[in-house]
mmCIF file of C-alpha atoms and ligand atoms in Angstrom:
data_model
loop_
_atom_site.group_PDB
_atom_site.id
_atom_site.type_symbol
_atom_site.label_atom_id
_atom_site.label_comp_id
_atom_site.label_asym_id
_atom_site.label_seq_id
_atom_site.Cartn_x
_atom_site.Cartn_y
_atom_site.Cartn_z
ATOM 1 C CA MET A 21 -19.744 -5.481 -6.388
ATOM 2 C CA GLN A 22 -18.156 -8.050 -4.249
ATOM 3 C CA SER A 23 -17.922 -7.014 -0.482
ATOM 4 C CA LEU A 24 -15.665 -7.916 2.322
ATOM 5 C CA GLN A 25 -15.630 -6.692 5.899
ATOM 6 C CA VAL A 26 -12.569 -5.573 7.899
ATOM 7 C CA SER A 27 -13.635 -6.697 11.369
ATOM 8 C CA LEU A 28 -12.509 -4.212 13.959
ATOM 9 C CA GLY A 29 -15.419 -3.938 16.338
ATOM 10 C CA VAL A 30 -16.940 -0.549 16.275
ATOM 11 C CA ARG A 31 -14.303 0.468 13.608
ATOM 12 C CA SER A 32 -15.336 -2.229 11.222
ATOM 13 C CA TYR A 33 -15.841 -1.231 7.638
ATOM 14 C CA PRO A 34 -16.705 -2.680 4.193
ATOM 15 C CA ILE A 35 -14.473 -3.061 1.206
ATOM 16 C CA HIS A 36 -16.477 -3.058 -2.063
ATOM 17 C CA ILE A 37 -14.660 -4.395 -5.167
ATOM 18 C CA GLY A 38 -15.865 -4.608 -8.763
ATOM 19 C CA ASN A 39 -16.806 -2.812 -11.876
ATOM 20 C CA PRO A 40 -19.875 -0.876 -10.678
ATOM 21 C CA GLY A 41 -20.820 2.067 -12.925
ATOM 22 C CA GLY A 42 -23.919 4.200 -12.302
ATOM 23 C CA ASP A 43 -24.770 5.649 -8.922
ATOM 24 C CA SER A 44 -23.670 2.714 -6.789
ATOM 25 C CA PHE A 45 -20.981 4.741 -5.016
ATOM 26 C CA GLN A 46 -23.705 7.097 -3.666
ATOM 27 C CA SER A 47 -25.690 4.290 -2.065
ATOM 28 C CA ALA A 48 -22.582 2.568 -0.627
ATOM 29 C CA PHE A 49 -21.371 5.869 0.730
ATOM 30 C CA PHE A 50 -24.702 6.651 2.487
ATOM 31 C CA ASP A 51 -24.853 3.120 3.904
ATOM 32 C CA ALA A 52 -21.465 3.573 5.479
ATOM 33 C CA ILE A 53 -22.017 7.231 6.454
ATOM 34 C CA PRO A 54 -25.705 8.044 6.847
ATOM 35 C CA LYS A 55 -25.163 11.549 8.273
ATOM 36 C CA SER A 56 -22.419 14.094 7.690
ATOM 37 C CA SER A 57 -21.894 17.824 7.091
ATOM 38 C CA LYS A 58 -19.536 18.776 4.207
ATOM 39 C CA VAL A 59 -18.078 16.074 2.057
ATOM 40 C CA ILE A 60 -14.731 16.922 0.515
ATOM 41 C CA VAL A 61 -13.079 14.988 -2.204
ATOM 42 C CA VAL A 62 -9.219 15.163 -2.260
ATOM 43 C CA HIS A 63 -7.836 13.577 -5.371
ATOM 44 C CA ASP A 64 -4.629 12.949 -7.287
ATOM 45 C CA ALA A 65 -4.453 15.573 -10.062
ATOM 46 C CA SER A 66 -4.067 12.751 -12.615
ATOM 47 C CA VAL A 67 -7.443 11.191 -11.923
ATOM 48 C CA LYS A 68 -9.538 14.390 -12.072
ATOM 49 C CA GLU A 69 -12.167 12.919 -14.269
ATOM 50 C CA PHE A 70 -12.809 9.904 -12.127
ATOM 51 C CA ALA A 71 -12.795 12.031 -8.966
ATOM 52 C CA ASP A 72 -15.288 14.395 -10.653
ATOM 53 C CA GLY A 73 -17.582 11.362 -11.158
ATOM 54 C CA ILE A 74 -17.314 10.344 -7.541
ATOM 55 C CA ALA A 75 -18.063 13.974 -6.378
ATOM 56 C CA ARG A 76 -20.967 14.219 -8.855
ATOM 57 C CA SER A 77 -22.515 11.060 -7.628
ATOM 58 C CA LEU A 78 -22.765 12.650 -4.157
ATOM 59 C CA ASN A 79 -23.903 16.132 -5.274
ATOM 60 C CA PRO A 80 -27.673 15.379 -5.234
ATOM 61 C CA VAL A 81 -27.523 14.543 -1.521
ATOM 62 C CA SER A 82 -24.464 16.499 -0.183
ATOM 63 C CA GLY A 83 -24.808 19.721 -2.129
ATOM 64 C CA LYS A 84 -21.926 20.735 -4.355
ATOM 65 C CA VAL A 85 -19.072 18.493 -3.244
ATOM 66 C CA PRO A 86 -15.743 20.515 -3.398
ATOM 67 C CA LEU A 87 -12.675 18.875 -4.934
ATOM 68 C CA LEU A 88 -9.108 19.529 -3.857
ATOM 69 C CA ALA A 89 -6.350 18.389 -6.255
ATOM 70 C CA VAL A 90 -2.918 17.082 -5.099
ATOM 71 C CA GLU A 91 0.069 16.775 -7.414
ATOM 72 C CA SER A 92 0.944 13.150 -8.253
ATOM 73 C CA GLY A 93 4.095 11.588 -6.672
ATOM 74 C CA GLU A 94 5.596 10.478 -3.372
ATOM 75 C CA THR A 95 6.874 14.037 -2.726
ATOM 76 C CA SER A 96 3.321 15.050 -2.091
ATOM 77 C CA LYS A 97 3.413 13.096 1.165
ATOM 78 C CA SER A 98 4.906 16.049 2.802
ATOM 79 C CA ILE A 99 4.237 18.582 5.572
ATOM 80 C CA GLU A 100 3.912 21.294 2.943
ATOM 81 C CA GLN A 101 0.965 19.520 1.282
ATOM 82 C CA LEU A 102 -0.610 18.704 4.560
ATOM 83 C CA ASP A 103 -0.339 22.391 5.579
ATOM 84 C CA ARG A 104 -1.939 23.446 2.322
ATOM 85 C CA LEU A 105 -4.842 20.975 2.731
ATOM 86 C CA TRP A 106 -5.389 22.010 6.409
ATOM 87 C CA LYS A 107 -5.716 25.643 5.192
ATOM 88 C CA SER A 108 -8.131 24.537 2.440
ATOM 89 C CA MET A 109 -10.200 22.689 4.995
ATOM 90 C CA LEU A 110 -10.333 25.870 7.060
ATOM 91 C CA ALA A 111 -11.401 27.890 4.034
ATOM 92 C CA LEU A 112 -14.131 25.378 3.308
ATOM 93 C CA LYS A 113 -15.404 25.569 6.913
ATOM 94 C CA ALA A 114 -14.896 21.836 7.442
ATOM 95 C CA ASP A 115 -16.032 20.733 10.908
ATOM 96 C CA ARG A 116 -16.074 17.590 12.980
ATOM 97 C CA GLN A 117 -18.892 16.107 10.955
ATOM 98 C CA SER A 118 -17.122 16.567 7.676
ATOM 99 C CA VAL A 119 -16.051 13.550 5.644
ATOM 100 C CA LEU A 120 -12.973 13.299 3.383
ATOM 101 C CA VAL A 121 -12.964 11.135 0.333
ATOM 102 C CA ALA A 122 -9.477 10.119 -0.947
ATOM 103 C CA VAL A 123 -9.348 9.398 -4.654
ATOM 104 C CA GLY A 124 -5.962 8.236 -5.991
ATOM 105 C CA GLY A 125 -3.068 6.013 -5.202
ATOM 106 C CA GLY A 126 -1.242 5.257 -2.026
ATOM 107 C CA VAL A 127 0.145 8.765 -1.666
ATOM 108 C CA ILE A 128 -3.329 10.311 -1.650
ATOM 109 C CA GLY A 129 -4.693 7.614 0.682
ATOM 110 C CA ASP A 130 -1.905 8.080 3.245
ATOM 111 C CA LEU A 131 -1.928 11.892 2.978
ATOM 112 C CA VAL A 132 -5.741 12.238 3.193
ATOM 113 C CA GLY A 133 -6.022 9.559 5.872
ATOM 114 C CA PHE A 134 -3.537 11.528 7.974
ATOM 115 C CA LEU A 135 -5.353 14.737 7.148
ATOM 116 C CA ALA A 136 -8.578 13.053 8.390
ATOM 117 C CA SER A 137 -6.865 11.808 11.574
ATOM 118 C CA THR A 138 -5.599 15.358 12.464
ATOM 119 C CA TRP A 139 -8.561 17.563 11.405
ATOM 120 C CA ASN A 140 -10.645 18.526 14.441
ATOM 121 C CA ARG A 141 -8.965 15.622 16.293
ATOM 122 C CA GLY A 142 -10.242 13.161 13.736
ATOM 123 C CA VAL A 143 -12.966 13.032 11.059
ATOM 124 C CA ARG A 144 -14.300 10.268 8.976
ATOM 125 C CA PHE A 145 -12.903 9.305 5.562
ATOM 126 C CA VAL A 146 -13.459 7.049 2.675
ATOM 127 C CA GLN A 147 -10.773 5.435 0.499
ATOM 128 C CA VAL A 148 -11.349 5.243 -3.251
ATOM 129 C CA PRO A 149 -8.017 3.837 -4.513
ATOM 130 C CA THR A 150 -7.285 4.124 -8.237
ATOM 131 C CA THR A 151 -3.982 2.304 -8.448
ATOM 132 C CA LEU A 152 -3.372 -1.420 -7.998
ATOM 133 C CA LEU A 153 -0.968 -0.778 -5.269
ATOM 134 C CA ALA A 154 -3.483 1.231 -3.217
ATOM 135 C CA MET A 155 -6.227 -1.239 -3.928
ATOM 136 C CA VAL A 156 -4.360 -4.196 -2.555
ATOM 137 C CA ASP A 157 -2.368 -2.623 0.184
ATOM 138 C CA SER A 158 -2.392 0.980 1.411
ATOM 139 C CA SER A 159 -6.131 1.714 1.297
ATOM 140 C CA VAL A 160 -6.900 -1.160 3.658
ATOM 141 C CA GLY A 161 -5.845 -1.195 7.293
ATOM 142 C CA GLY A 162 -5.736 2.412 8.448
ATOM 143 C CA LYS A 163 -2.005 3.231 8.137
ATOM 144 C CA THR A 164 -1.812 6.959 7.280
ATOM 145 C CA GLY A 165 1.042 9.344 7.225
ATOM 146 C CA ILE A 166 3.655 11.499 5.479
ATOM 147 C CA ASN A 167 7.337 11.278 4.871
ATOM 148 C CA LEU A 168 10.403 13.220 6.031
ATOM 149 C CA PRO A 169 12.934 13.795 3.322
ATOM 150 C CA GLU A 170 15.277 11.324 5.203
ATOM 151 C CA ALA A 171 12.783 8.612 5.994
ATOM 152 C CA LYS A 172 9.562 7.306 4.733
ATOM 153 C CA ASN A 173 6.287 7.060 6.691
ATOM 154 C CA VAL A 174 7.857 8.139 10.031
ATOM 155 C CA ILE A 175 5.001 10.623 10.768
ATOM 156 C CA GLY A 176 1.587 9.090 10.886
ATOM 157 C CA ALA A 177 -1.280 7.617 12.647
ATOM 158 C CA PHE A 178 -3.587 4.567 12.532
ATOM 159 C CA TRP A 179 -6.835 5.894 11.293
ATOM 160 C CA GLN A 180 -9.317 3.525 9.724
ATOM 161 C CA PRO A 181 -11.545 4.569 6.881
ATOM 162 C CA HIS A 182 -15.281 4.054 7.029
ATOM 163 C CA MET A 183 -15.421 2.403 3.587
ATOM 164 C CA VAL A 184 -13.022 1.319 0.837
ATOM 165 C CA TRP A 185 -14.506 1.566 -2.668
ATOM 166 C CA ILE A 186 -12.526 -0.224 -5.396
ATOM 167 C CA ASP A 187 -13.741 0.291 -8.909
ATOM 168 C CA VAL A 188 -11.311 -1.867 -10.903
ATOM 169 C CA SER A 189 -12.263 0.021 -14.119
ATOM 170 C CA SER A 190 -10.103 2.914 -12.788
ATOM 171 C CA LEU A 191 -7.128 0.695 -13.552
ATOM 172 C CA ASN A 192 -7.777 0.882 -17.316
ATOM 173 C CA THR A 193 -5.943 4.233 -17.617
ATOM 174 C CA LEU A 194 -3.186 3.368 -15.106
ATOM 175 C CA PRO A 195 0.249 3.524 -16.817
ATOM 176 C CA ASP A 196 1.749 0.014 -17.325
ATOM 177 C CA ARG A 197 4.684 0.646 -15.052
ATOM 178 C CA GLU A 198 2.421 1.584 -12.140
ATOM 179 C CA TYR A 199 0.174 -1.372 -12.731
ATOM 180 C CA ARG A 200 3.142 -3.747 -12.672
ATOM 181 C CA SER A 201 4.496 -2.030 -9.529
ATOM 182 C CA GLY A 202 1.149 -2.899 -7.788
ATOM 183 C CA LEU A 203 1.722 -6.556 -8.733
ATOM 184 C CA ALA A 204 4.707 -6.725 -6.426
ATOM 185 C CA GLU A 205 2.434 -6.342 -3.398
ATOM 186 C CA VAL A 206 0.119 -8.989 -4.802
ATOM 187 C CA ILE A 207 3.030 -11.419 -5.162
ATOM 188 C CA LYS A 208 3.923 -10.500 -1.567
ATOM 189 C CA TYR A 209 0.606 -11.828 -0.331
ATOM 190 C CA GLY A 210 1.292 -15.145 -2.046
ATOM 191 C CA VAL A 211 4.715 -15.517 -0.494
ATOM 192 C CA ILE A 212 3.787 -14.517 2.957
ATOM 193 C CA LEU A 213 0.402 -16.217 3.330
ATOM 194 C CA ASP A 214 -1.051 -18.226 0.514
ATOM 195 C CA GLU A 215 0.756 -20.703 -1.769
ATOM 196 C CA ALA A 216 -2.322 -21.550 -3.709
ATOM 197 C CA PHE A 217 -2.806 -17.850 -4.509
ATOM 198 C CA PHE A 218 0.963 -17.598 -5.631
ATOM 199 C CA GLU A 219 0.309 -20.544 -7.890
ATOM 200 C CA ARG A 220 -2.798 -18.867 -9.408
ATOM 201 C CA LEU A 221 -0.592 -15.764 -10.140
ATOM 202 C CA GLU A 222 1.898 -18.030 -11.988
ATOM 203 C CA GLU A 223 -0.848 -19.743 -13.941
ATOM 204 C CA GLN A 224 -2.898 -16.651 -14.773
ATOM 205 C CA SER A 225 -0.028 -14.267 -15.405
ATOM 206 C CA SER A 226 -1.157 -13.487 -19.055
ATOM 207 C CA SER A 227 -4.731 -12.556 -18.115
ATOM 208 C CA ILE A 228 -3.401 -10.556 -15.158
ATOM 209 C CA LEU A 229 -1.000 -8.656 -17.445
ATOM 210 C CA GLU A 230 -3.769 -8.068 -19.909
ATOM 211 C CA ARG A 231 -5.812 -6.613 -17.060
ATOM 212 C CA ASN A 232 -8.677 -8.986 -17.749
ATOM 213 C CA ALA A 233 -11.429 -7.648 -15.426
ATOM 214 C CA VAL A 234 -12.270 -11.024 -13.925
ATOM 215 C CA ALA A 235 -8.601 -11.815 -13.220
ATOM 216 C CA VAL A 236 -7.927 -8.358 -11.810
ATOM 217 C CA THR A 237 -11.020 -8.440 -9.587
ATOM 218 C CA GLU A 238 -9.943 -11.853 -8.256
ATOM 219 C CA ILE A 239 -6.451 -10.824 -7.358
ATOM 220 C CA VAL A 240 -7.598 -7.597 -5.698
ATOM 221 C CA ARG A 241 -10.327 -9.485 -3.763
ATOM 222 C CA ARG A 242 -7.925 -12.147 -2.479
ATOM 223 C CA SER A 243 -5.252 -9.630 -1.600
ATOM 224 C CA CYS A 244 -7.779 -7.506 0.317
ATOM 225 C CA GLU A 245 -9.143 -10.609 2.008
ATOM 226 C CA LEU A 246 -5.730 -11.609 3.207
ATOM 227 C CA LYS A 247 -4.905 -8.126 4.378
ATOM 228 C CA ALA A 248 -8.292 -7.698 6.100
ATOM 229 C CA HIS A 249 -7.642 -10.842 8.073
ATOM 230 C CA VAL A 250 -4.158 -9.704 9.235
ATOM 231 C CA VAL A 251 -5.447 -6.242 10.141
ATOM 232 C CA ALA A 252 -8.353 -7.621 12.091
ATOM 233 C CA GLU A 253 -5.998 -9.813 14.058
ATOM 234 C CA ASP A 254 -3.268 -7.121 14.747
ATOM 235 C CA GLU A 255 -4.561 -3.675 13.920
ATOM 236 C CA TYR A 256 -1.761 -1.837 15.621
ATOM 237 C CA GLU A 257 1.161 -4.187 14.671
ATOM 238 C CA THR A 258 1.783 -5.081 18.249
ATOM 239 C CA LYS A 259 1.288 -8.851 18.072
ATOM 240 C CA GLY A 260 3.808 -9.605 15.383
ATOM 241 C CA LEU A 261 1.233 -10.695 12.740
ATOM 242 C CA ARG A 262 0.802 -7.443 10.904
ATOM 243 C CA ALA A 263 4.561 -7.084 10.628
ATOM 244 C CA ILE A 264 4.538 -9.964 8.083
ATOM 245 C CA LEU A 265 3.082 -7.423 5.542
ATOM 246 C CA ASN A 266 6.450 -5.688 5.713
ATOM 247 C CA TYR A 267 8.156 -8.555 3.911
ATOM 248 C CA GLY A 268 10.833 -6.878 1.687
ATOM 249 C CA HIS A 269 9.906 -3.440 2.938
ATOM 250 C CA THR A 270 12.838 -2.777 5.242
ATOM 251 C CA PHE A 271 15.214 -3.309 2.287
ATOM 252 C CA GLY A 272 12.701 -1.655 -0.042
ATOM 253 C CA HIS A 273 12.312 1.532 1.957
ATOM 254 C CA ALA A 274 16.096 1.891 2.177
ATOM 255 C CA ILE A 275 16.253 1.445 -1.639
ATOM 256 C CA GLU A 276 13.638 4.156 -2.172
ATOM 257 C CA ALA A 277 15.470 6.550 0.102
ATOM 258 C CA LEU A 278 18.911 5.992 -1.308
ATOM 259 C CA ALA A 279 17.734 6.068 -4.893
ATOM 260 C CA GLU A 280 15.865 9.204 -3.959
ATOM 261 C CA TYR A 281 12.139 9.110 -3.717
ATOM 262 C CA GLY A 282 10.612 8.861 -7.088
ATOM 263 C CA THR A 283 13.413 7.011 -8.949
ATOM 264 C CA TYR A 284 11.744 3.629 -8.133
ATOM 265 C CA LEU A 285 8.021 3.118 -7.851
ATOM 266 C CA HIS A 286 7.193 1.666 -4.466
ATOM 267 C CA GLY A 287 6.428 -1.919 -5.795
ATOM 268 C CA GLU A 288 9.679 -1.853 -7.830
ATOM 269 C CA ALA A 289 11.726 -1.045 -4.739
ATOM 270 C CA ILE A 290 9.775 -3.796 -2.861
ATOM 271 C CA SER A 291 10.433 -6.389 -5.521
ATOM 272 C CA ILE A 292 14.132 -5.796 -5.074
ATOM 273 C CA GLY A 293 13.662 -5.691 -1.373
ATOM 274 C CA MET A 294 11.906 -9.028 -1.379
ATOM 275 C CA THR A 295 14.720 -10.429 -3.555
ATOM 276 C CA MET A 296 17.206 -9.255 -1.006
ATOM 277 C CA ALA A 297 15.117 -10.805 1.763
ATOM 278 C CA GLY A 298 14.809 -14.042 -0.318
ATOM 279 C CA ASN A 299 18.592 -14.013 -0.796
ATOM 280 C CA LEU A 300 19.090 -13.737 3.030
ATOM 281 C CA ALA A 301 16.531 -16.511 3.769
ATOM 282 C CA LEU A 302 18.459 -18.783 1.389
ATOM 283 C CA ALA A 303 21.827 -17.884 2.890
ATOM 284 C CA LEU A 304 20.413 -18.680 6.319
ATOM 285 C CA GLY A 305 19.028 -21.958 5.188
ATOM 286 C CA ARG A 306 15.477 -20.821 5.837
ATOM 287 C CA TRP A 307 14.053 -21.624 2.403
ATOM 288 C CA THR A 308 15.104 -23.327 -0.798
ATOM 289 C CA GLU A 309 16.803 -22.243 -3.975
ATOM 290 C CA ARG A 310 13.675 -23.409 -5.761
ATOM 291 C CA ASP A 311 11.352 -21.144 -3.778
ATOM 292 C CA LEU A 312 13.619 -18.153 -4.391
ATOM 293 C CA GLU A 313 13.710 -18.922 -8.109
ATOM 294 C CA ARG A 314 9.805 -19.077 -8.280
ATOM 295 C CA GLN A 315 9.643 -15.721 -6.626
ATOM 296 C CA THR A 316 12.330 -14.237 -8.961
ATOM 297 C CA LYS A 317 10.642 -15.694 -12.020
ATOM 298 C CA LEU A 318 7.240 -14.274 -11.147
ATOM 299 C CA PHE A 319 8.805 -10.845 -10.657
ATOM 300 C CA ALA A 320 10.426 -11.211 -14.103
ATOM 301 C CA ARG A 321 7.146 -12.335 -15.610
ATOM 302 C CA PHE A 322 5.489 -9.207 -14.256
ATOM 303 C CA GLY A 323 8.432 -7.004 -15.520
ATOM 304 C CA LEU A 324 9.530 -6.109 -11.992
ATOM 305 C CA PRO A 325 13.233 -5.497 -11.174
ATOM 306 C CA THR A 326 15.212 -7.742 -8.850
ATOM 307 C CA GLN A 327 18.474 -5.892 -9.208
ATOM 308 C CA ILE A 328 19.440 -2.206 -8.644
ATOM 309 C CA ALA A 329 20.030 -0.471 -11.971
ATOM 310 C CA SER A 330 23.774 -0.159 -12.645
ATOM 311 C CA SER A 331 23.355 3.606 -13.389
ATOM 312 C CA ILE A 332 22.609 4.324 -9.712
ATOM 313 C CA ALA A 333 24.476 1.361 -8.073
ATOM 314 C CA GLY A 334 27.173 3.829 -6.840
ATOM 315 C CA ARG A 335 24.730 5.231 -4.326
ATOM 316 C CA PHE A 336 24.223 1.861 -2.723
ATOM 317 C CA SER A 337 27.049 1.105 -0.408
ATOM 318 C CA GLN A 338 26.460 -1.591 2.201
ATOM 319 C CA ALA A 339 26.958 0.996 5.008
ATOM 320 C CA ALA A 340 24.338 3.389 3.563
ATOM 321 C CA MET A 341 21.836 0.586 3.037
ATOM 322 C CA LEU A 342 22.254 -0.660 6.611
ATOM 323 C CA GLU A 343 22.070 2.785 8.110
ATOM 324 C CA SER A 344 18.879 3.494 6.240
ATOM 325 C CA MET A 345 17.433 0.099 7.243
ATOM 326 C CA ILE A 346 18.173 0.793 10.948
ATOM 327 C CA LEU A 347 16.518 4.231 10.548
ATOM 328 C CA ASP A 348 13.397 2.524 9.135
ATOM 329 C CA LYS A 349 10.683 2.221 11.716
ATOM 330 C CA LYS A 350 10.702 -1.589 11.719
ATOM 331 C CA THR A 351 13.695 -1.647 14.160
ATOM 332 C CA SER A 352 13.241 -1.981 17.838
ATOM 333 C CA HIS A 353 15.952 -0.748 20.214
ATOM 334 C CA GLY A 354 18.258 -0.486 17.213
ATOM 335 C CA ARG A 355 17.784 -4.222 16.478
ATOM 336 C CA LEU A 356 16.744 -5.078 12.956
ATOM 337 C CA HIS A 357 13.588 -7.097 12.632
ATOM 338 C CA LEU A 358 13.316 -8.762 9.216
ATOM 339 C CA ILE A 359 10.520 -10.791 7.791
ATOM 340 C CA LEU A 360 11.951 -13.780 5.992
ATOM 341 C CA PRO A 361 10.143 -16.660 4.219
ATOM 342 C CA THR A 362 10.448 -20.318 5.193
ATOM 343 C CA ARG A 363 8.576 -21.430 2.095
ATOM 344 C CA ILE A 364 6.160 -19.935 -0.486
ATOM 345 C CA GLY A 365 3.141 -19.123 1.726
ATOM 346 C CA HIS A 366 4.883 -18.675 5.116
ATOM 347 C CA VAL A 367 7.192 -16.075 6.710
ATOM 348 C CA GLU A 368 8.716 -15.517 10.117
ATOM 349 C CA THR A 369 10.289 -12.567 11.984
ATOM 350 C CA VAL A 370 14.049 -12.837 12.342
ATOM 351 C CA VAL A 371 15.782 -10.525 14.797
ATOM 352 C CA ASP A 372 19.443 -9.725 14.494
ATOM 353 C CA ALA A 373 20.219 -11.701 11.360
ATOM 354 C CA PRO A 374 24.065 -11.812 10.903
ATOM 355 C CA LEU A 375 25.266 -8.508 9.406
ATOM 356 C CA ASN A 376 27.605 -10.259 6.915
ATOM 357 C CA ALA A 377 24.774 -12.300 5.618
ATOM 358 C CA ILE A 378 22.561 -9.214 5.200
ATOM 359 C CA GLN A 379 25.394 -7.389 3.374
ATOM 360 C CA ASP A 380 25.832 -10.367 0.960
ATOM 361 C CA ALA A 381 22.077 -10.437 0.373
ATOM 362 C CA ILE A 382 22.204 -6.747 -0.564
ATOM 363 C CA ASP A 383 25.286 -7.115 -2.663
ATOM 364 C CA ALA A 384 23.807 -9.928 -4.750
ATOM 365 C CA CYS A 385 21.191 -7.333 -6.031
ATOM 366 C CA ILE A 386 23.698 -4.690 -6.895
ATOM 367 C CA SER A 387 25.513 -5.271 -10.165
HETATM 368 N N1 LIG B 402 1.462 -1.908 4.225
HETATM 369 C C1 LIG B 402 1.675 -2.592 5.418
HETATM 370 C C2 LIG B 402 0.567 -2.493 6.397
HETATM 371 O O1 LIG B 402 -0.492 -1.928 6.117
HETATM 372 O O2 LIG B 402 0.642 -2.912 7.527
#
């Protein structure tokens, strides 16, 4: 396994990435958490077998580790699921020394992280992401939370895990559409921070699409490294740096909400959102046609959408998009903060971009 550190003083933690096999989870777990009471694995119902393996590897030391399954899908990031898990924790007699292990994609990581932050005023947890999206983004950095039907991620807490364990072999069974969706966040890191990485994605697109283990480990490692650096500098998103990770997300979250959660996978909405942001950057003269074209081409290469599907275009009026974007938490005093690129490898925060330019940038993605 390759290991990185998220450097946050006493809340620092390791991210292990690779193709481990055997009992290596157990030793990494006890290195990160030498003492605990009950360990509880909460997993996405679709990765039961993998979660069983994680629980089994802890059984010899932690007694029989209970597993709680959560139905797949964004709709599980709800108060109802949280309530159900709180009650299960009570039934299992979980206490302050209990540890939660989240096995699944971003939904599970966000839900279980929030569960950990609220149980007994906060217990330790470990992230075991099994989707590419969760490996490169949501499992790292401590953002946890649930959705309201009207708005995504508006209820939540910063709660850092004690370890992130990334076994890239869990991607082997990930449906193709979900794998590609994760690649949107990988492309994002290239656009916002690292042109050389973006170039490698262009050059190695075939091995990445074939899920070659070496190529996948490399893109996951670099994405985590870039994210770990940003999080270490600006854990609570108060200094302006962490906000760059939201590139395409203000547009993307509005797309997810208007299309109704579940129509688009997160990465699909984000690739359309990054295209809208790229259109806007071009209209404002902030980056070049060539840069936008490179971004669009890479999305296409990875089978990611850059246009709203015509079958649902009717739901996307400019007014509805703008209202939803203002509702998104990345506004401050009602003023829209957008992350826009200046070139591949660099972005800036733009406050109060002209509304007509934003509307045109949205329109260009609605056929
Ligand atoms: N996904 C954005 C962040 O973690 O800040």
